[in-house]
Amino acid sequence: MATPTNPHTDALSSSLPGTWRLESRVDVTDSGERKIDPSLGERPIALIFYDRSGNFAAQFMKRDRSGPAVDAPAGAANNTRAQGGYDAYFGTYEVDDARGTVTQRLLGSLSRDNVGQVVTRAMVVAGDTLTIVLRTAAVDGGDVTRTLTWKRVG
């Protein structure tokens, strides 16, 4: 997994704490095909919080939950499991400034399968934009690279 880089960023450990609202969530296959995750849809609503004491919480919701729900696959690599068009989890985090990664330990989750899970993601903060890149599996089981772009709101 390539770590996003930007020479005009502060250390991740000092720039990450805050409240972030999701701007975009894009899954792309190795061949460059864009995939839409049916469990959360093309443009989910989401917030993620990182405090300065090493705690975090994330919530994602499909914008239109009126149709049938498609749950995310259980056990997808480096990812949590949405249920009924919703995903939520919280825990602790540690930043590796040298690698530009954040390791999150899930203490609680909507999906009990994710409690205790440890995930590591490449992250970059540039100004008021947080970019997270991770490898995971699409609902069909194929590998995708997911890029999440967030704006600071607090």
Short mmCIF file of C-alpha atoms in Angstrom, two decimals:
data_model
loop_
_atom_site.label_atom_id
_atom_site.label_comp_id
_atom_site.label_asym_id
_atom_site.label_seq_id
_atom_site.Cartn_x
_atom_site.Cartn_y
_atom_site.Cartn_z
CA MET A 1 0.00 0.00 0.00
CA ALA A 2 1.43 3.36 -0.98
CA THR A 3 1.43 5.97 1.75
CA PRO A 4 0.12 9.31 0.55
CA THR A 5 2.70 12.03 0.98
CA ASN A 6 2.61 15.81 0.99
CA PRO A 7 5.69 17.87 1.78
CA HIS A 8 3.50 20.67 3.21
CA THR A 9 1.98 18.70 6.08
CA ASP A 10 2.61 18.80 9.82
CA ALA A 11 3.37 15.65 11.78
CA LEU A 12 0.33 13.39 11.67
CA SER A 13 0.32 13.02 15.47
CA SER A 14 -0.19 16.77 15.93
CA SER A 15 -2.49 17.45 12.96
CA LEU A 16 -4.89 14.47 13.22
CA PRO A 17 -6.79 15.26 16.46
CA GLY A 18 -10.15 16.87 15.75
CA THR A 19 -13.54 16.19 14.23
CA TRP A 20 -13.77 15.25 10.55
CA ARG A 21 -16.77 15.04 8.15
CA LEU A 22 -16.58 12.66 5.19
CA GLU A 23 -16.39 14.34 1.78
CA SER A 24 -15.87 11.25 -0.40
CA ARG A 25 -15.34 7.50 -0.16
CA VAL A 26 -14.06 5.86 -3.36
CA ASP A 27 -13.22 2.19 -3.96
CA VAL A 28 -11.05 1.32 -6.98
CA THR A 29 -9.98 -2.15 -8.19
CA ASP A 30 -6.39 -2.91 -9.18
CA SER A 31 -7.46 -2.53 -12.84
CA GLY A 32 -8.74 1.01 -12.12
CA GLU A 33 -12.47 0.20 -12.10
CA ARG A 34 -14.48 2.21 -9.61
CA LYS A 35 -16.69 0.09 -7.33
CA ILE A 36 -19.62 1.37 -5.29
CA ASP A 37 -19.99 -0.28 -1.90
CA PRO A 38 -23.70 -1.19 -1.67
CA SER A 39 -23.60 -1.49 2.13
CA LEU A 40 -23.03 2.27 2.58
CA GLY A 41 -23.71 3.59 -0.92
CA GLU A 42 -21.82 6.00 -3.11
CA ARG A 43 -21.83 8.98 -0.72
CA PRO A 44 -22.28 7.92 2.91
CA ILE A 45 -22.66 10.46 5.69
CA ALA A 46 -19.87 10.07 8.24
CA LEU A 47 -17.99 11.65 11.12
CA ILE A 48 -14.75 10.55 12.71
CA PHE A 49 -13.20 11.95 15.90
CA TYR A 50 -9.64 11.71 17.18
CA ASP A 51 -8.80 13.22 20.56
CA ARG A 52 -5.36 14.11 21.91
CA SER A 53 -5.52 11.29 24.49
CA GLY A 54 -5.48 8.51 21.88
CA ASN A 55 -9.23 7.83 21.60
CA PHE A 56 -11.27 7.78 18.40
CA ALA A 57 -14.83 7.10 17.21
CA ALA A 58 -16.30 6.72 13.72
CA GLN A 59 -19.87 6.60 12.40
CA PHE A 60 -20.97 5.98 8.80
CA MET A 61 -24.51 5.93 7.41
CA LYS A 62 -25.89 5.25 3.94
CA ARG A 63 -27.69 8.40 2.77
CA ASP A 64 -30.79 6.53 1.63
CA ARG A 65 -31.69 3.65 3.92
CA SER A 66 -35.21 3.17 2.49
CA GLY A 67 -34.28 0.22 0.25
CA PRO A 68 -33.14 -3.27 1.16
CA ALA A 69 -29.98 -3.35 3.27
CA VAL A 70 -26.81 -4.97 1.93
CA ASP A 71 -24.46 -5.82 4.77
CA ALA A 72 -20.71 -5.61 4.24
CA PRO A 73 -18.92 -8.96 4.14
CA ALA A 74 -17.74 -10.39 7.44
CA GLY A 75 -14.00 -10.55 7.86
CA ALA A 76 -13.05 -8.09 5.08
CA ALA A 77 -9.35 -7.33 5.42
CA ASN A 78 -8.51 -4.08 7.22
CA ASN A 79 -12.15 -3.03 7.44
CA THR A 80 -15.21 -3.05 9.68
CA ARG A 81 -18.63 -4.47 8.87
CA ALA A 82 -21.58 -2.19 8.11
CA GLN A 83 -25.01 -3.51 9.02
CA GLY A 84 -28.35 -2.19 7.76
CA GLY A 85 -26.67 0.77 6.05
CA TYR A 86 -24.84 1.83 9.21
CA ASP A 87 -21.40 1.32 10.71
CA ALA A 88 -20.01 2.59 14.01
CA TYR A 89 -16.96 1.77 16.09
CA PHE A 90 -14.63 3.32 18.65
CA GLY A 91 -11.41 2.61 20.47
CA THR A 92 -7.84 3.80 20.81
CA TYR A 93 -5.29 4.86 18.22
CA GLU A 94 -1.53 5.27 17.83
CA VAL A 95 0.22 7.33 15.17
CA ASP A 96 3.45 6.32 13.44
CA ASP A 97 4.67 9.67 12.09
CA ALA A 98 7.60 8.11 10.24
CA ARG A 99 5.33 5.77 8.25
CA GLY A 100 2.33 8.10 8.02
CA THR A 101 0.04 5.45 9.49
CA VAL A 102 -2.52 5.21 12.25
CA THR A 103 -3.23 1.94 14.05
CA GLN A 104 -6.70 1.71 15.57
CA ARG A 105 -7.74 -0.84 18.20
CA LEU A 106 -11.49 -1.33 18.23
CA LEU A 107 -12.87 -1.54 21.77
CA GLY A 108 -16.50 -1.36 20.62
CA SER A 109 -18.33 -1.81 17.34
CA LEU A 110 -21.81 -2.15 15.87
CA SER A 111 -20.68 -5.53 14.54
CA ARG A 112 -19.51 -7.80 17.34
CA ASP A 113 -17.16 -9.43 14.79
CA ASN A 114 -15.07 -6.24 14.82
CA VAL A 115 -14.60 -5.85 18.60
CA GLY A 116 -10.90 -6.28 19.31
CA GLN A 117 -9.91 -5.78 15.67
CA VAL A 118 -6.71 -3.86 14.93
CA VAL A 119 -6.52 -1.91 11.66
CA THR A 120 -3.68 0.19 10.27
CA ARG A 121 -4.29 2.87 7.67
CA ALA A 122 -2.17 5.35 5.74
CA MET A 123 -3.23 8.92 6.56
CA VAL A 124 -2.22 12.42 5.56
CA VAL A 125 -3.48 15.73 6.92
CA ALA A 126 -2.94 18.74 4.63
CA GLY A 127 -4.57 21.88 6.01
CA ASP A 128 -8.19 20.98 6.77
CA THR A 129 -8.19 17.82 4.64
CA LEU A 130 -7.60 14.30 5.97
CA THR A 131 -6.97 11.54 3.43
CA ILE A 132 -7.12 7.89 4.48
CA VAL A 133 -6.05 5.09 2.13
CA LEU A 134 -6.56 1.39 2.83
CA ARG A 135 -6.74 -1.96 1.04
CA THR A 136 -9.88 -3.98 1.66
CA ALA A 137 -12.39 -6.25 -0.06
CA ALA A 138 -15.47 -5.22 -2.01
CA VAL A 139 -18.82 -6.91 -1.28
CA ASP A 140 -18.12 -9.28 -4.20
CA GLY A 141 -14.86 -10.34 -2.51
CA GLY A 142 -12.50 -8.59 -4.93
CA ASP A 143 -9.66 -6.40 -3.66
CA VAL A 144 -10.08 -2.62 -3.71
CA THR A 145 -8.14 0.42 -2.59
CA ARG A 146 -10.44 2.70 -0.62
CA THR A 147 -9.68 6.42 -0.40
CA LEU A 148 -11.62 8.47 2.13
CA THR A 149 -11.38 12.26 2.03
CA TRP A 150 -12.48 14.19 5.11
CA LYS A 151 -12.82 17.91 5.97
CA ARG A 152 -12.06 19.24 9.45
CA VAL A 153 -15.19 20.54 11.18
CA GLY A 154 -13.85 20.90 14.69
#
